[in-house]
mmCIF file of C-alpha atoms in Angstrom:
data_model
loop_
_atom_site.group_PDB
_atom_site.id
_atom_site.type_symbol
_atom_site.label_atom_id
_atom_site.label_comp_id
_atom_site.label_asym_id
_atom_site.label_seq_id
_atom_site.Cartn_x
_atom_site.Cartn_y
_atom_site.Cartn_z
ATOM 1 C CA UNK A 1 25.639 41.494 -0.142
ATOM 2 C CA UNK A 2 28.128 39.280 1.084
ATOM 3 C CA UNK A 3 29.463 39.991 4.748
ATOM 4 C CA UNK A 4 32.366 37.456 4.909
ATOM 5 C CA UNK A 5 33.646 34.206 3.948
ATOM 6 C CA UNK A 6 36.488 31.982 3.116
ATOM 7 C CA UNK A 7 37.521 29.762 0.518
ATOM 8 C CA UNK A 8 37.835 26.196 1.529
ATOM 9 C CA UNK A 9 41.007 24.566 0.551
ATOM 10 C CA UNK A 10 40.864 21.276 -1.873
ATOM 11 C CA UNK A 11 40.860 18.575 0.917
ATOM 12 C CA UNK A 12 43.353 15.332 0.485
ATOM 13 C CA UNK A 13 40.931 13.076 0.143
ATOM 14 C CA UNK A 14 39.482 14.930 -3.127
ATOM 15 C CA UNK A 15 42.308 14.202 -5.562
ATOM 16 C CA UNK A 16 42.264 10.884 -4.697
ATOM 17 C CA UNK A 17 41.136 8.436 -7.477
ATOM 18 C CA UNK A 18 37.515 6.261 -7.192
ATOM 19 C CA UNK A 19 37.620 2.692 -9.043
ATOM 20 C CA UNK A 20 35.441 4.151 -12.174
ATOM 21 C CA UNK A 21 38.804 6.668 -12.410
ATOM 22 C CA UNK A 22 36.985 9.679 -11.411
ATOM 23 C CA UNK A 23 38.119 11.968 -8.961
ATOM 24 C CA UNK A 24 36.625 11.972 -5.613
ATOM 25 C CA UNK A 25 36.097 15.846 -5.562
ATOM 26 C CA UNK A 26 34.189 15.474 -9.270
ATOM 27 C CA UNK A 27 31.545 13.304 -7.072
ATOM 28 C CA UNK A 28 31.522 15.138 -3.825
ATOM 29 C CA UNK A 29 32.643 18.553 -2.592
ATOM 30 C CA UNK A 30 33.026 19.882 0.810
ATOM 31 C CA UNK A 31 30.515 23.164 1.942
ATOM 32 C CA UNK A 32 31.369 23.611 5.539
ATOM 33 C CA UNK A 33 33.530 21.962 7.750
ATOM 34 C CA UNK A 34 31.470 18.957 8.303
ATOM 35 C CA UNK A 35 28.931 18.549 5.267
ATOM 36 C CA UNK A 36 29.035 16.532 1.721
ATOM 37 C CA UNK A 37 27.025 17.552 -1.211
ATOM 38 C CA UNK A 38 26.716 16.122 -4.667
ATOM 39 C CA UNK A 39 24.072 15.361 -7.386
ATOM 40 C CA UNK A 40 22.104 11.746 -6.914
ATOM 41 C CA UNK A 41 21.102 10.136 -10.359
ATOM 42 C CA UNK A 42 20.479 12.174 -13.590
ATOM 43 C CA UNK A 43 22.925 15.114 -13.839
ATOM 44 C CA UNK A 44 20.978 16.421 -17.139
ATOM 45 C CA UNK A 45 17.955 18.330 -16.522
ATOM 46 C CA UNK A 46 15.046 17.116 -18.718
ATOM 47 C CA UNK A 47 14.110 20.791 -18.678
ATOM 48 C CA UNK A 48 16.822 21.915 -21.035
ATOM 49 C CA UNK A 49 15.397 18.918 -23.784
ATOM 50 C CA UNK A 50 11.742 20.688 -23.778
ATOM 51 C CA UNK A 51 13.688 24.413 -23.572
ATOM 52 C CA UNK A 52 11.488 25.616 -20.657
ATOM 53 C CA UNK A 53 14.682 25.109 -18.065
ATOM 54 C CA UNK A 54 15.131 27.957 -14.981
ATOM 55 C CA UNK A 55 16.504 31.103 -16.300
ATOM 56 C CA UNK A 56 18.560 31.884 -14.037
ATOM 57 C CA UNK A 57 20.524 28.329 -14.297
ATOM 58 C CA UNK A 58 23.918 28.954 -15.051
ATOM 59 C CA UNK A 59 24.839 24.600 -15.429
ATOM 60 C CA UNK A 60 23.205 24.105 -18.454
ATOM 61 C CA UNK A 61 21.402 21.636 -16.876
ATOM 62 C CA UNK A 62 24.516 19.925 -16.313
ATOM 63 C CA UNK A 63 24.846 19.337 -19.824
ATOM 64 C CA UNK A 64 29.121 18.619 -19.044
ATOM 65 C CA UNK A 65 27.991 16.068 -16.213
ATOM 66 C CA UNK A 66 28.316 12.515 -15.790
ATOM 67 C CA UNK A 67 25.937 10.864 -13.508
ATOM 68 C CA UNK A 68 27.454 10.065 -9.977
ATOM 69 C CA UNK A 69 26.424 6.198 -9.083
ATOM 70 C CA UNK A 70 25.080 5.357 -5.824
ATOM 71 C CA UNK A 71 28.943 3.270 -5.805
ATOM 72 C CA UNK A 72 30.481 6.038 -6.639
ATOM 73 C CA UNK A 73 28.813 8.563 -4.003
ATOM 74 C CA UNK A 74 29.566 6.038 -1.193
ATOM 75 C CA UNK A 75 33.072 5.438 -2.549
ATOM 76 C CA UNK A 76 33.701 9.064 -1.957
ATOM 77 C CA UNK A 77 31.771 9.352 1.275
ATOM 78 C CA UNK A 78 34.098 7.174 2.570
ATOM 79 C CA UNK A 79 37.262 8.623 1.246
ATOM 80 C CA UNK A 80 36.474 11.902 3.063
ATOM 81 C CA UNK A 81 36.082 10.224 6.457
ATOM 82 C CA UNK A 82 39.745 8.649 6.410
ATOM 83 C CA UNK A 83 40.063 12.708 7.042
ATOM 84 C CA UNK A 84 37.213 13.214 9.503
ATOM 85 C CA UNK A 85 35.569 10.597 11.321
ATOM 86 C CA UNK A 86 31.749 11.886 10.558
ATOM 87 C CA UNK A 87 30.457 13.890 7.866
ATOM 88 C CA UNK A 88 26.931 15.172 7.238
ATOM 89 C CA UNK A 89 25.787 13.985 3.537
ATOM 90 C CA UNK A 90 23.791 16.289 1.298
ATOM 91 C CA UNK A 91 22.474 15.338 -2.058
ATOM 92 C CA UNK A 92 20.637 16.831 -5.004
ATOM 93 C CA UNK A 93 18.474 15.668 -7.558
ATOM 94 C CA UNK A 94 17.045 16.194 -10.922
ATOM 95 C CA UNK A 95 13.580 17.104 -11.813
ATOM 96 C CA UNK A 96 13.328 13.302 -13.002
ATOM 97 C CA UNK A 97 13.316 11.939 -9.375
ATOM 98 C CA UNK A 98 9.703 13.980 -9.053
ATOM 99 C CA UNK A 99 8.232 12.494 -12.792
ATOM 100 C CA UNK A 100 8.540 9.131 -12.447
ATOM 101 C CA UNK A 101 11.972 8.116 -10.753
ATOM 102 C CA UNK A 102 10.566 8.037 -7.272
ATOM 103 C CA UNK A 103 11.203 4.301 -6.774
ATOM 104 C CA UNK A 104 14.635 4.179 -7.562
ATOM 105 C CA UNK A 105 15.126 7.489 -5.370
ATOM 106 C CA UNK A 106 13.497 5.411 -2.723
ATOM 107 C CA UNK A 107 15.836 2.409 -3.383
ATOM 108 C CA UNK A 108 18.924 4.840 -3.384
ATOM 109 C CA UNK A 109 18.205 6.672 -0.270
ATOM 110 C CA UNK A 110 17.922 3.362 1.539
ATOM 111 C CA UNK A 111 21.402 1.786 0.474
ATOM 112 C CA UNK A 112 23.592 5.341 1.346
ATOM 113 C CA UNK A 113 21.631 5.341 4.449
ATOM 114 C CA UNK A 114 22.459 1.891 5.473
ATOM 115 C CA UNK A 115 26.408 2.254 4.680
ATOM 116 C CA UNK A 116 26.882 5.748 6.246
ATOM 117 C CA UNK A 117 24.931 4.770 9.193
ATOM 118 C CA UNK A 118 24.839 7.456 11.882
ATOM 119 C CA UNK A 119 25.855 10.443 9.629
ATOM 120 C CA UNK A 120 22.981 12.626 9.272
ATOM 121 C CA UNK A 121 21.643 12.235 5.001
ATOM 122 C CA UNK A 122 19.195 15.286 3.617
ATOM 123 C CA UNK A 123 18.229 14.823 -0.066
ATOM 124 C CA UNK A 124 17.110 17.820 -1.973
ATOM 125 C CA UNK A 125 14.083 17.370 -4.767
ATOM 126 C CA UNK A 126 11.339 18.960 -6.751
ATOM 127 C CA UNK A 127 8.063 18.599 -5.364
ATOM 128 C CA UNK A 128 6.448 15.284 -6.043
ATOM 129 C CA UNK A 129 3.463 15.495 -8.993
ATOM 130 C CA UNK A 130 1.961 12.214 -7.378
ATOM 131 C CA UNK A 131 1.639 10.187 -4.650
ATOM 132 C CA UNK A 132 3.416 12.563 -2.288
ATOM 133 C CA UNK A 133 2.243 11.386 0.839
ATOM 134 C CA UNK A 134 3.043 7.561 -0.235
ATOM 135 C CA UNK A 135 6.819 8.497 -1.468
ATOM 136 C CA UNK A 136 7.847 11.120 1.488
ATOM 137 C CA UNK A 137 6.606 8.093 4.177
ATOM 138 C CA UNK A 138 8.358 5.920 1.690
ATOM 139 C CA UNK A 139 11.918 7.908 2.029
ATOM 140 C CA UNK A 140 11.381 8.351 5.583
ATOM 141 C CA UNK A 141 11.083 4.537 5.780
ATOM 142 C CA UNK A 142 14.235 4.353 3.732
ATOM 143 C CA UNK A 143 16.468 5.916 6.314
ATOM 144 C CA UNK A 144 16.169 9.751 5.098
ATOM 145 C CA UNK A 145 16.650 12.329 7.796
ATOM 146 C CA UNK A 146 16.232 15.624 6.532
ATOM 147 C CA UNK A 147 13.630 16.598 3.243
ATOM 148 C CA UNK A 148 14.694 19.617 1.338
ATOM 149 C CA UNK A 149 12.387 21.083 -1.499
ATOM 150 C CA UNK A 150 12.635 24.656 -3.207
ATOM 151 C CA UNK A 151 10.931 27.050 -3.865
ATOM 152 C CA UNK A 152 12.765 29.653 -5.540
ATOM 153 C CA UNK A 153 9.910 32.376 -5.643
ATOM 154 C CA UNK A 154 6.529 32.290 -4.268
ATOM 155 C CA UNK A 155 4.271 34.222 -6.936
ATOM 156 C CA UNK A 156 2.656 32.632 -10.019
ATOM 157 C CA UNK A 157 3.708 35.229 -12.273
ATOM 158 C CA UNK A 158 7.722 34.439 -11.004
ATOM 159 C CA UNK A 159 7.384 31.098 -11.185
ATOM 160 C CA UNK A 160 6.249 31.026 -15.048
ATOM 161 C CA UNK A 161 8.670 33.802 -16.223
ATOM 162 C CA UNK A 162 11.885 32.667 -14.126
ATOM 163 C CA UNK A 163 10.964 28.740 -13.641
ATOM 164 C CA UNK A 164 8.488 27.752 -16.796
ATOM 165 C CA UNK A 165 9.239 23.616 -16.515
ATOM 166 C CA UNK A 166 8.465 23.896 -12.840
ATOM 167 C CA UNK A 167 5.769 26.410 -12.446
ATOM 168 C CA UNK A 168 2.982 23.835 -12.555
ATOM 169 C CA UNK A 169 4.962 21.871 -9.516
ATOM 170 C CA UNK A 170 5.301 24.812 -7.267
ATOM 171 C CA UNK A 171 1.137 26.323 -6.784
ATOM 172 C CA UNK A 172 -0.784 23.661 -4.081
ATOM 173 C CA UNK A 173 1.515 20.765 -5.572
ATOM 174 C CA UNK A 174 4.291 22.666 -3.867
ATOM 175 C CA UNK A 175 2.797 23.088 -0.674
ATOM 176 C CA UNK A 176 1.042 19.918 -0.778
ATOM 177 C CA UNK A 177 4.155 18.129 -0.408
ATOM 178 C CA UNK A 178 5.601 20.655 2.391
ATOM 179 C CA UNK A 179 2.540 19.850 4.477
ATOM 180 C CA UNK A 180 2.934 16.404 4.116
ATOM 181 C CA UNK A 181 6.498 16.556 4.669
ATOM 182 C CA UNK A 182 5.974 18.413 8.156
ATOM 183 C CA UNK A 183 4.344 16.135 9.604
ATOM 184 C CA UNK A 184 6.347 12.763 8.046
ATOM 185 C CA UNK A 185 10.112 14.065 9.181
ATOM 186 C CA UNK A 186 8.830 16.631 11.768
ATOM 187 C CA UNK A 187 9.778 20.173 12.451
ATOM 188 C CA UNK A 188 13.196 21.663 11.512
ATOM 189 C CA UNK A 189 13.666 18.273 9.222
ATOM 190 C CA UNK A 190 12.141 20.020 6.627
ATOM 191 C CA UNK A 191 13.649 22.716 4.641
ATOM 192 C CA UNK A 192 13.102 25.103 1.828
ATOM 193 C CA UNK A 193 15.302 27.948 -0.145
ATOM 194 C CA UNK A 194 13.534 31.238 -2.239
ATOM 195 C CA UNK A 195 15.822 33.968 -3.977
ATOM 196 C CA UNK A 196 15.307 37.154 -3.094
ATOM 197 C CA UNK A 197 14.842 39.725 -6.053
ATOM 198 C CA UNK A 198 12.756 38.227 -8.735
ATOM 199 C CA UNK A 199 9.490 39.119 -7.281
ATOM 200 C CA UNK A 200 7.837 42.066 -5.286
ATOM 201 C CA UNK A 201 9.075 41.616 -1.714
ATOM 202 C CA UNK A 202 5.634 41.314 -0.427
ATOM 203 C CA UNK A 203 4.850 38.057 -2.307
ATOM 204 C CA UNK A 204 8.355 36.589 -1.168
ATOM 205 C CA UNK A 205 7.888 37.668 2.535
ATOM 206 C CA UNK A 206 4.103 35.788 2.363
ATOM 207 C CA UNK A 207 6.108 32.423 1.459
ATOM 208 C CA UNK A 208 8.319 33.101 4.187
ATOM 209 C CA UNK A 209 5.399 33.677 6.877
ATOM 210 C CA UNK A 210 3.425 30.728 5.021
ATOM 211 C CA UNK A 211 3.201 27.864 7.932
ATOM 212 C CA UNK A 212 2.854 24.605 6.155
#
């Protein structure tokens, strides 16, 4: 149920033309008053090639998506704050950054870091298959301040019915990476989302309890 809300107008800054021609509201778009989000790297989930994508994905894995450049995300980063002198900078990422792409994730984090300097920069990825400890020190390193990583239900049998390209990522993998993560970035620098619904609320409301 939703209680209340309110649609954001377009802000200035978003019509407002990068150097590759794009838009700047195609790169970045405004949730809340004071926060950036927008997709880091591949666009096009790998799931959707082997057909065992999220069900309940409604992008096709961003199949109408060009990637946004680490140029391009700074470009528009810096557009915005000609209208407010600090924004916080959220970014997503593609199952890709967790099979293989870690390095240039790394290498990423650390040059967006370095030009938006105090403004707060959370980066949002699939749990690591390897090395987790190594790569979460490694983007800590780089300048990252918060780690987000979801769940999106807590049960085995949800996770290979609603999320069959992930399931194998989100058993001890999963949590693997959220202990590490704890104590890397610390408490409350750590976050995690799970829908509600596609599982008995008992197995959802164990995640929820779970202290990693």
């Amino acid at each position: 149920m939703i209680a209340g809300g309110r649609v954001l107008p377009v802000p200035s800054w978003g019509t407002k033309l990068l150097s590759t021609g794009k838009a700047a509201i195609t790169v970045l778009q405004q949730h809340g008053p004071a926060n950036l989000v927008g997709v880091l790297g591949d666009s096009r989930c790998s799931l959707f090639e082997t057909g065992d994508a999220c069900k309940f994905c409604m992008l096709d894995g961003g199949a109408k998506n060009e990637n946004r450049s680490v140029e391009e995300i700074l470009e528009a980063f810096e557009l915005a704050c000609t209208d407010r002198s600090t924004y916080n900078l959220t970014l997503t990422t593609s199952i890709q950054a967790s099979r293989g792409n870690a390095v240039d994730l790394v290498e990423a984090v650390k040059i967006i870091k370095q030009r938006i300097g105090a403004s707060a920069l959370a980066v949002e990825v699939v749990p690591f298959a390897q090395n987790s400890q190594k790569t979460l020190q490694t983007l800590k390193e780089a300048g990252l301040d918060t780690f987000m990583m979801p769940l999106d239900c807590a049960s085995y049998e949800a996770q290979r019915r609603y999320l069959p390209g992930k399931a194998s990522l989100l058993g001890e993998i999963y949590w693997e990476n959220a202990r590490n993560a704890v104590k890397i970035f610390g408490r409350g620098n750590v976050t995690s989302s799970i829908i509600v619904g596609l599982e008995p609320f008992a197995e959802t409301l164990v995640a929820i309890k779970s202290d990693a």
